mmCIF file of C-alpha atoms in Angstrom:
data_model
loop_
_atom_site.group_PDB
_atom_site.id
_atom_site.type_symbol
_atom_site.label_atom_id
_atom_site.label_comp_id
_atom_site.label_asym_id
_atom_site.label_seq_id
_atom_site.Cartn_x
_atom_site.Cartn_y
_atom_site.Cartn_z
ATOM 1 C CA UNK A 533 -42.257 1.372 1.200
ATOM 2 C CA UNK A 534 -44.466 0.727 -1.782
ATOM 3 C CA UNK A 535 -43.779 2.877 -5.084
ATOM 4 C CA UNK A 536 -46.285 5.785 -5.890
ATOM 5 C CA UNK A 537 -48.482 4.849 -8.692
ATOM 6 C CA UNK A 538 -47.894 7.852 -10.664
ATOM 7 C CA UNK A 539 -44.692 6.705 -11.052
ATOM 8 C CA UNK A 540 -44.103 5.682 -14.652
ATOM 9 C CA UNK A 541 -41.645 4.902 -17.632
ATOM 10 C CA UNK A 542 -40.409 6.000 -20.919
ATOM 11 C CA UNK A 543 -38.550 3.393 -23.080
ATOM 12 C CA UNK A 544 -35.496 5.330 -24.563
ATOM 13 C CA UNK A 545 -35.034 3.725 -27.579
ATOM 14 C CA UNK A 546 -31.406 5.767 -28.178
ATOM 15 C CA UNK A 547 -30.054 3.717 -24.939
ATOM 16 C CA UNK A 548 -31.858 0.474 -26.153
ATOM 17 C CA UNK A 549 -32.756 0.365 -22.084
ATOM 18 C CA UNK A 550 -35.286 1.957 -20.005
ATOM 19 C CA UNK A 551 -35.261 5.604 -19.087
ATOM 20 C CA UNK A 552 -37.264 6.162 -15.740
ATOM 21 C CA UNK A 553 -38.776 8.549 -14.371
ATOM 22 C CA UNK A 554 -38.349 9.044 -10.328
ATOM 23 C CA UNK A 555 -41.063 11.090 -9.004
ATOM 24 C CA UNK A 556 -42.619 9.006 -6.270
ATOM 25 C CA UNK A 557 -44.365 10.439 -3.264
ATOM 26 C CA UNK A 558 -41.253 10.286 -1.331
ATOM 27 C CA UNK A 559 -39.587 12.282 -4.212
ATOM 28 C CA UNK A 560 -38.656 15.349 -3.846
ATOM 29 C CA UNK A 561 -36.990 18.527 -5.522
ATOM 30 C CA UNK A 562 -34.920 17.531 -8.508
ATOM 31 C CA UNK A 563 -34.501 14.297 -10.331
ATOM 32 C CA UNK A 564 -32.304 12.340 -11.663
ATOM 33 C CA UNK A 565 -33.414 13.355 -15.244
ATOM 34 C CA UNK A 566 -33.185 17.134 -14.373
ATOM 35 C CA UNK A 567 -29.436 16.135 -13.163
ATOM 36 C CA UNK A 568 -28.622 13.969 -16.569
ATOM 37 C CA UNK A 569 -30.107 17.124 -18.791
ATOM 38 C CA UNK A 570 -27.535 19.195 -16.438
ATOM 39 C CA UNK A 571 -24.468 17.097 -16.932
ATOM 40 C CA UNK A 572 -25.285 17.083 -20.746
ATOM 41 C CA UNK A 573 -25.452 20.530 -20.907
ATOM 42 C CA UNK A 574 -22.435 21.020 -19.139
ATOM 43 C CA UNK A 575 -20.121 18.925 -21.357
ATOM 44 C CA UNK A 576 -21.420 19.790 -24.714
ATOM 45 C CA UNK A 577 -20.592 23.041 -23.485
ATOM 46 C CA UNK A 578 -17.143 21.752 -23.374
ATOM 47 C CA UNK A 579 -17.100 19.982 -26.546
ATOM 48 C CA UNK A 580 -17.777 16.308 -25.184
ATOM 49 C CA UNK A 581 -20.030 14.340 -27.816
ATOM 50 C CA UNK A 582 -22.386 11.044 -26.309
ATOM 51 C CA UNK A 583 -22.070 7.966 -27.046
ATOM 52 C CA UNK A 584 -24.474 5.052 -27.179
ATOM 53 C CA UNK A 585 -24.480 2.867 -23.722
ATOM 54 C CA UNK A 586 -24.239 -0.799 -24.057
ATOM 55 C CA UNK A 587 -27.155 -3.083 -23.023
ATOM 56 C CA UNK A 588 -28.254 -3.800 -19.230
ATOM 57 C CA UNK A 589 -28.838 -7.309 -20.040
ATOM 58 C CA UNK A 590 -25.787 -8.668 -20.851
ATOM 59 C CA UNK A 591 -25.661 -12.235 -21.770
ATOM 60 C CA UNK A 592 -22.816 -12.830 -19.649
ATOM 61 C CA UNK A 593 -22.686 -14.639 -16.288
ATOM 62 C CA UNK A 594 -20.543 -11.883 -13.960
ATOM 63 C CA UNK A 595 -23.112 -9.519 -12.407
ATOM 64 C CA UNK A 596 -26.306 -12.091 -12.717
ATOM 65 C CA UNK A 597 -26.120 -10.826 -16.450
ATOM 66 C CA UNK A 598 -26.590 -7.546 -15.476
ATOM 67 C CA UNK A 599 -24.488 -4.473 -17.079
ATOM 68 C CA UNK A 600 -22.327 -3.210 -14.033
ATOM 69 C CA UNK A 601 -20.583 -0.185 -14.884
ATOM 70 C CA UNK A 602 -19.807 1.944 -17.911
ATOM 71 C CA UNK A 603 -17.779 0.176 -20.969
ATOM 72 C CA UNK A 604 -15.046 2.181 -20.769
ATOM 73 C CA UNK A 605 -13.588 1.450 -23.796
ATOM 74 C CA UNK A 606 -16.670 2.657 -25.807
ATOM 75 C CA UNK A 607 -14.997 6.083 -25.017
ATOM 76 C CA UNK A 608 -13.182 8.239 -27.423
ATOM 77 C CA UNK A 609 -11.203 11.091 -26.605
ATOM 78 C CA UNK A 610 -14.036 14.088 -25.514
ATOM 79 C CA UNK A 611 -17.075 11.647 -24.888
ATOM 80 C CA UNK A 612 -19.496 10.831 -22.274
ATOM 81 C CA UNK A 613 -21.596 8.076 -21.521
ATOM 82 C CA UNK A 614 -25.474 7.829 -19.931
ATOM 83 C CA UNK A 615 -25.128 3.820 -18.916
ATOM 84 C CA UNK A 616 -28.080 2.114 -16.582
ATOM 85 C CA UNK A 617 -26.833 -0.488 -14.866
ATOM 86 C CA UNK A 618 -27.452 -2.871 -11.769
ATOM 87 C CA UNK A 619 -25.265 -4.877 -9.209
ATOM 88 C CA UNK A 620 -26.702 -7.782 -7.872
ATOM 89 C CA UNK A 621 -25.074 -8.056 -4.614
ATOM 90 C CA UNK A 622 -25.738 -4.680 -4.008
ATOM 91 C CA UNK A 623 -29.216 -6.862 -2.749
ATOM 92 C CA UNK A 624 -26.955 -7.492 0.427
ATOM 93 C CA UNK A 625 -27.288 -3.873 1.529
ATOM 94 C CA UNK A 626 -30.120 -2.768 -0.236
ATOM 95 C CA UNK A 627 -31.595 -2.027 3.647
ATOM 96 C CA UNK A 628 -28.773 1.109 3.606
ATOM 97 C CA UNK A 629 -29.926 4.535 2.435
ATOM 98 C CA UNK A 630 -29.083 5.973 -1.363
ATOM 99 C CA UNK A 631 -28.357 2.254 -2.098
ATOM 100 C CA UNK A 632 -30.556 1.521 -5.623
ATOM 101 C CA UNK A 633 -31.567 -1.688 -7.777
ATOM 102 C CA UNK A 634 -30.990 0.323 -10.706
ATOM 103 C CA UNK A 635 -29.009 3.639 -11.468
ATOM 104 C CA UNK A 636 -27.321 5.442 -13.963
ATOM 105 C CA UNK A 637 -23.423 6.407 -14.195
ATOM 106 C CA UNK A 638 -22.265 9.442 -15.900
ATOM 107 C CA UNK A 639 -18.542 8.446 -17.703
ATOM 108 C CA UNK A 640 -16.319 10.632 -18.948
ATOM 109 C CA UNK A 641 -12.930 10.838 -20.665
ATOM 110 C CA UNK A 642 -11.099 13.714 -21.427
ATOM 111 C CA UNK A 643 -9.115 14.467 -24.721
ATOM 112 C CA UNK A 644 -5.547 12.793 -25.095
ATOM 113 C CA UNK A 645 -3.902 16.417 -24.449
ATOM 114 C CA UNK A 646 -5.947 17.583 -21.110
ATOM 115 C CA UNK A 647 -3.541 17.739 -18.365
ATOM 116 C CA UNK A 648 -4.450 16.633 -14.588
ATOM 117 C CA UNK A 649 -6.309 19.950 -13.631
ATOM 118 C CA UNK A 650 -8.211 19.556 -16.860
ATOM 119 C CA UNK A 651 -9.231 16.159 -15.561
ATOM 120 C CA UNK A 652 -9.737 16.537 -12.406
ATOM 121 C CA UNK A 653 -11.598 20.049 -13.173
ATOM 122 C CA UNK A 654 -14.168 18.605 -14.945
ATOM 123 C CA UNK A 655 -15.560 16.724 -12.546
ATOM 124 C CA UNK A 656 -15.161 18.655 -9.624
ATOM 125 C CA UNK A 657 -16.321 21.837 -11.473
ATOM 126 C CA UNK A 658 -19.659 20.228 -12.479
ATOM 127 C CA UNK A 659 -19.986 19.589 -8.721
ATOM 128 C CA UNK A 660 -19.218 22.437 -6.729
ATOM 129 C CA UNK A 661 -20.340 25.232 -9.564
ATOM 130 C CA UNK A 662 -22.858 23.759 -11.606
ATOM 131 C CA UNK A 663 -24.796 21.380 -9.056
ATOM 132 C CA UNK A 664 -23.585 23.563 -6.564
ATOM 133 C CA UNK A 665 -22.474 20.929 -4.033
ATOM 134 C CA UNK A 666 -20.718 21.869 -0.802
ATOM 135 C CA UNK A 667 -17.043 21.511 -1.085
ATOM 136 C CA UNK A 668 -16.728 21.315 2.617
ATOM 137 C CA UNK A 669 -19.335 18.145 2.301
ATOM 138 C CA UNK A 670 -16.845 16.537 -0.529
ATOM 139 C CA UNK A 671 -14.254 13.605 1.023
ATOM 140 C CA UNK A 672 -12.138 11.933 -0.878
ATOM 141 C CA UNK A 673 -10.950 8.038 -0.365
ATOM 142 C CA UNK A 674 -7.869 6.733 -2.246
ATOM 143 C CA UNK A 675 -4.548 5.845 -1.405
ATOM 144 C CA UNK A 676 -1.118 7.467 -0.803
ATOM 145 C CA UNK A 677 -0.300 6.473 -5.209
ATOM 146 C CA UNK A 678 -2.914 9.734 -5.529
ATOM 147 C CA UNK A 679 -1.554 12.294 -3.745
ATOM 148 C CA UNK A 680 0.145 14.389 -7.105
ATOM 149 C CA UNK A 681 -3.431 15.031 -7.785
ATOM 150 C CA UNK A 682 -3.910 16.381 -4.277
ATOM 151 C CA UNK A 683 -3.243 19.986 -4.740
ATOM 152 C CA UNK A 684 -5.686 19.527 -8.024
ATOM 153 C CA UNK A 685 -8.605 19.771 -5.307
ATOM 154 C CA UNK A 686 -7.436 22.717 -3.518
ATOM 155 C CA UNK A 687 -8.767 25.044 -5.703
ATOM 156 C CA UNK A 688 -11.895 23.334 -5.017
ATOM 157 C CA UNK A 689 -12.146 24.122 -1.346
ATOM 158 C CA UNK A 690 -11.356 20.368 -0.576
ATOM 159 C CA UNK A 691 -8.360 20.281 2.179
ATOM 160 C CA UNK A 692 -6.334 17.705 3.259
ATOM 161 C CA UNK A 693 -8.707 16.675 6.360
ATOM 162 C CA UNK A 694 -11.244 15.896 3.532
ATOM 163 C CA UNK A 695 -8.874 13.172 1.877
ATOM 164 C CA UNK A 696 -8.937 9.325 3.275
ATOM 165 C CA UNK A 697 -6.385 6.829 2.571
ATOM 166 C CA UNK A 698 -6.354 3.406 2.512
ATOM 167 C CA UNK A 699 -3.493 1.269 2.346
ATOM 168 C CA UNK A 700 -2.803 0.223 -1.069
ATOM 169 C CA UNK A 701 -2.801 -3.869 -0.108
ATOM 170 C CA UNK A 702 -6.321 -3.144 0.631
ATOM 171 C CA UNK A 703 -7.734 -1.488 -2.360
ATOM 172 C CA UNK A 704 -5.444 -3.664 -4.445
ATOM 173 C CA UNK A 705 -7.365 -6.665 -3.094
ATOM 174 C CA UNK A 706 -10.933 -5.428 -2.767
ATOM 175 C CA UNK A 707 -10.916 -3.547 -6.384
ATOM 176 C CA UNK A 708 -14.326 -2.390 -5.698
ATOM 177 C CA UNK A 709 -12.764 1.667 -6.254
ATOM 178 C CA UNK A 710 -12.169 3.669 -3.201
ATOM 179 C CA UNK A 711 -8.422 3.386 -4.357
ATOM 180 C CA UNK A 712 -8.147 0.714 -7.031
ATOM 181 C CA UNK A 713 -11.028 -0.632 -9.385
ATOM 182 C CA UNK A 714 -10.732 -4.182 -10.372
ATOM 183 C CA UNK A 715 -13.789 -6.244 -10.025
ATOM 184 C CA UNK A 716 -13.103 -9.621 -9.795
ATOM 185 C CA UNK A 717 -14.460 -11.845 -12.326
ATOM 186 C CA UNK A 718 -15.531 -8.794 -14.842
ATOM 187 C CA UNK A 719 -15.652 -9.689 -18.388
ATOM 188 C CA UNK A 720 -13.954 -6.313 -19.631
ATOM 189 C CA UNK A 721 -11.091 -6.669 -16.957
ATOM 190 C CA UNK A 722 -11.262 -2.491 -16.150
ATOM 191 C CA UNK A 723 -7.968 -2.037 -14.080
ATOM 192 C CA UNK A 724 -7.213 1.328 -12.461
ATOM 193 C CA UNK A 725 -6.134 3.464 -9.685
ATOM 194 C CA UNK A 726 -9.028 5.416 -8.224
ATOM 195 C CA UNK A 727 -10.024 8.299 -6.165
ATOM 196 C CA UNK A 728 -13.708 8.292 -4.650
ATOM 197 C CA UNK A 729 -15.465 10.969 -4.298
ATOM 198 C CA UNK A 730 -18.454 10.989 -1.491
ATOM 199 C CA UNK A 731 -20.273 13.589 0.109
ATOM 200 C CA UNK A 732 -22.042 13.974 3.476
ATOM 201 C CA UNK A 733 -25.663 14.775 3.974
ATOM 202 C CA UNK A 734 -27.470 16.531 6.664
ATOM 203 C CA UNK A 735 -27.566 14.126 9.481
ATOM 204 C CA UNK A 736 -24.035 12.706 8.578
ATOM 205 C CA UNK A 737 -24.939 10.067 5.991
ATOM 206 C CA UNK A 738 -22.390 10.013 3.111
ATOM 207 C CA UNK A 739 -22.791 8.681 -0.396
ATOM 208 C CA UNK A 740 -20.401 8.037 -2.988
ATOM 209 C CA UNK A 741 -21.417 10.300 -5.973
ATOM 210 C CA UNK A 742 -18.002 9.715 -8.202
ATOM 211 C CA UNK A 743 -14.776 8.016 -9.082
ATOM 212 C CA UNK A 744 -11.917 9.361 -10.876
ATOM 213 C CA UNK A 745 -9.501 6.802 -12.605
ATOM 214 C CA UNK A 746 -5.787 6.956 -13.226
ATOM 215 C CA UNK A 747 -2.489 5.621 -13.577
ATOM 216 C CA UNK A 748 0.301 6.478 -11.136
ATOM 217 C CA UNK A 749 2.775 8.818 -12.834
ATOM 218 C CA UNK A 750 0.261 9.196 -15.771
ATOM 219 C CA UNK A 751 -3.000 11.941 -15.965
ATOM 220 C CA UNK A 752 -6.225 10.904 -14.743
ATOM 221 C CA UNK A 753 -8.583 10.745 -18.162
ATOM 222 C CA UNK A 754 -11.432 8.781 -17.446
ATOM 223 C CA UNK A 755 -14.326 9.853 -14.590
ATOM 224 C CA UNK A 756 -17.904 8.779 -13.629
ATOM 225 C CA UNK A 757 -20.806 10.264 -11.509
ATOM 226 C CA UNK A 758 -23.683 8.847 -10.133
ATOM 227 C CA UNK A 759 -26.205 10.161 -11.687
ATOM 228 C CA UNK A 760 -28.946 9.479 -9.143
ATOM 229 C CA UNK A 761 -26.328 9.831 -5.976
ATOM 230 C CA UNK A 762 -25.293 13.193 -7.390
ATOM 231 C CA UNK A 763 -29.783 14.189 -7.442
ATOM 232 C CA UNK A 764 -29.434 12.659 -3.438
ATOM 233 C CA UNK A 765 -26.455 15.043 -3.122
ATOM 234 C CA UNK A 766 -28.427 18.018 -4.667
ATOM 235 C CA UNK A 767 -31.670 16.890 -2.783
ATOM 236 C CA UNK A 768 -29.788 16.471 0.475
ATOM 237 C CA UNK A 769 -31.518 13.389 0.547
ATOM 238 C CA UNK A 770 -30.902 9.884 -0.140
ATOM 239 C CA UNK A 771 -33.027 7.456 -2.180
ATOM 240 C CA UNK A 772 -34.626 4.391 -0.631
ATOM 241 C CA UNK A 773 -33.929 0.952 -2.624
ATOM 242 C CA UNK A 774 -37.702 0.246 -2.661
ATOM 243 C CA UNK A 775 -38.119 3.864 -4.764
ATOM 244 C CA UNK A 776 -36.279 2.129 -7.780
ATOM 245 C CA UNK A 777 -37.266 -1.633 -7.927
ATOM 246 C CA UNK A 778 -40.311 -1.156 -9.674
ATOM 247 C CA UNK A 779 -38.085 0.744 -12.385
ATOM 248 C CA UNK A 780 -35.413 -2.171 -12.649
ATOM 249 C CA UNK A 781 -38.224 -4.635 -12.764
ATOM 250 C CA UNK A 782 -39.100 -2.760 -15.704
ATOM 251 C CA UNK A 783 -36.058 -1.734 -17.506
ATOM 252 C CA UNK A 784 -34.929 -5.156 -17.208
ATOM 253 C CA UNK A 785 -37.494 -6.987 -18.870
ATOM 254 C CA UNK A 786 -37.538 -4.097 -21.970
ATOM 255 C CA UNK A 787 -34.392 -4.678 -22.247
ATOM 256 C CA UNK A 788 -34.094 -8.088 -22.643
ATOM 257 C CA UNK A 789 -37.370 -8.187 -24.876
ATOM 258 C CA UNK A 790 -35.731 -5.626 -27.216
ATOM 259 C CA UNK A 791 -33.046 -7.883 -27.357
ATOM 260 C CA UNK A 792 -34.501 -11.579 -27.214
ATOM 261 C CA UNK A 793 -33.124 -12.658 -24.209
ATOM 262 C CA UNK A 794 -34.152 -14.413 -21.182
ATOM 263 C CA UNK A 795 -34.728 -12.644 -18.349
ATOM 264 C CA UNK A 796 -31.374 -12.763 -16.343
ATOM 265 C CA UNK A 797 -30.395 -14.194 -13.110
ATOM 266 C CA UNK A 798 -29.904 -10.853 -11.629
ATOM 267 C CA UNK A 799 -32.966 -10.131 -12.474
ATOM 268 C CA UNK A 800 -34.749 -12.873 -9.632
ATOM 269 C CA UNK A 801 -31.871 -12.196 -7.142
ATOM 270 C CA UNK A 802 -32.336 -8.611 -7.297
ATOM 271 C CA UNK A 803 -36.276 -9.149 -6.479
ATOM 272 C CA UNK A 804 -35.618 -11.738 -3.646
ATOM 273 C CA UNK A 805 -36.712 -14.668 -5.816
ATOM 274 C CA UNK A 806 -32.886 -15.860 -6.311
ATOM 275 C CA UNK A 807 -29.982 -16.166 -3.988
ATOM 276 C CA UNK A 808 -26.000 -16.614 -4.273
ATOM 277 C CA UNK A 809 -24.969 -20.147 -4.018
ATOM 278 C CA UNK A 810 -21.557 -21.714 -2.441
ATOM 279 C CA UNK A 811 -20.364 -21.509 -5.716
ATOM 280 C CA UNK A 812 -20.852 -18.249 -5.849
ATOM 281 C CA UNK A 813 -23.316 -18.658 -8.936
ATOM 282 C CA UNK A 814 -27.507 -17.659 -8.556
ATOM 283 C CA UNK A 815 -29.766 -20.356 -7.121
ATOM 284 C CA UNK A 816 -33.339 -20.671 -6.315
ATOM 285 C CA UNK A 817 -34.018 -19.449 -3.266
ATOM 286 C CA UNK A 818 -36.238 -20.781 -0.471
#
């Protein structure tokens, strides 16, 4: 599927990436900017402050050089974060539905005093009162080390049939989220216990829209949406990886113009003009 030709780009020099603009011909309804200008206005409601994202093109091997989630500890106390990023095996299954070449991730974390419902409130409020998601559409995935924030999602409509665990061995090892988040081989080393939050479109296809981190025995203070999978949610539709690769094409080479760097290896492997070696490096392909 080709991208529309109206679609175009605005350069946001406050992120120091590209901001882009989604309305294709297969677009629909709201966007993810409409979403972004939602969150925003929900949180500085609530007192939160933004903070400046860091780069997309990082300089560093993990990822193909590619940002690949929020920097967490950019966060103070009662701020949020609007980071673009891009994971570049995410080219494996870029053939599955609401899987994107580029997206954005809403972080969060909540003051040092805000207690678990506070936490877990914030998030889940956004989504079932302010994008008015379906709570009966919400599931959860974690692992049994959650379940004192359980009864947090109650009030939410979420039950206990909604709620998926895994056993901990498994998220421990795979610390992709979805129970613990851990990527291998990431620079900034994020370590935490995780609950994912997905949701389940017409038809039955679900989508992860959020994660909420925390330490067993501790309060959960640090939360992200996706910003685009939350517009799918909203939309009832998800996104097709073809709708966003003439953005990352883009955003990718403004940002690492603004920034005098070479385009990354992410950057080919993410087109198709790279693959993953044995070494688990980025080779030529073909």
């Amino acid at each position: 599927m080709s991208i529309d030709r109206r679609e175009f780009l605005k350069v946001g020099a406050a992120f120091g990436v590209a901001s882009v603009s989604t309305k294709t011909a297969a677009s629909v309804g709201i966007t993810p900017e409409e979403t972004t200008a939602q969150i925003a206005r929900y949180l500085a409601g609530r007192g939160y402050t933004k903070v400046k994202p860091v780069p997309l093109v990082t300089g560093h091997p993990f990822n193909g050089g590619l940002e690949y989630d929020e920097d967490e500890t950019s966060l103070k106390p009662v701020t949020y974060v609007v980071q673009t990023v891009a994971r570049a095996n995410d080219v494996s299954v870029a053939h599955v539905l609401g899987t994107l070449p580029l997206f954005t991730i809403l972080g969060v974390k909540t003051g040092n005093g805000a207690n678990e419902e506070d936490a877990v409130g914030l998030l889940m409020g956004y989504l079932t009162k302010e994008a008015d998601l379906d709570p009966q559409r919400i599931r959860l995935t974690t692992t049994k080390r959650a379940s004192h924030c359980f009864p947090l999602f109650e009030k939410y409509g979420i039950t206990k049939s909604q709620i998926r665990l895994r056993p901990w061995a498994e998220a421990f090892a795979d610390g992709n989220g979805s129970g613990y988040y851990n990527p291998h081989g990431h620079p900034r080393k994020p370590a935490s216990e995780s609950i994912s939050l997905e949701y389940v479109l017409t038809g039955g296809k679900e989508i992860e829209i959020g994660e909420i981190g925390y330490h067993s025995g501790m309060r959960p203070r640090v939360g992200g949406l996706g910003i685009e999978r939350v517009t799918m949610a909203r939309n009832n539709r998800a996104m097709m990886w073809s709708e966003r690769l003439g953005a990352f094409k883009a955003a990718v080479k403004a940002d690492a113009k603004r920034q005098g760097r070479p385009l990354p290896l992410g950057y080919y492997l993410i087109l198709g003009l790279a693959r993953w070696n044995s070494a688990g490096e980025v080779g030529a392909n073909g």
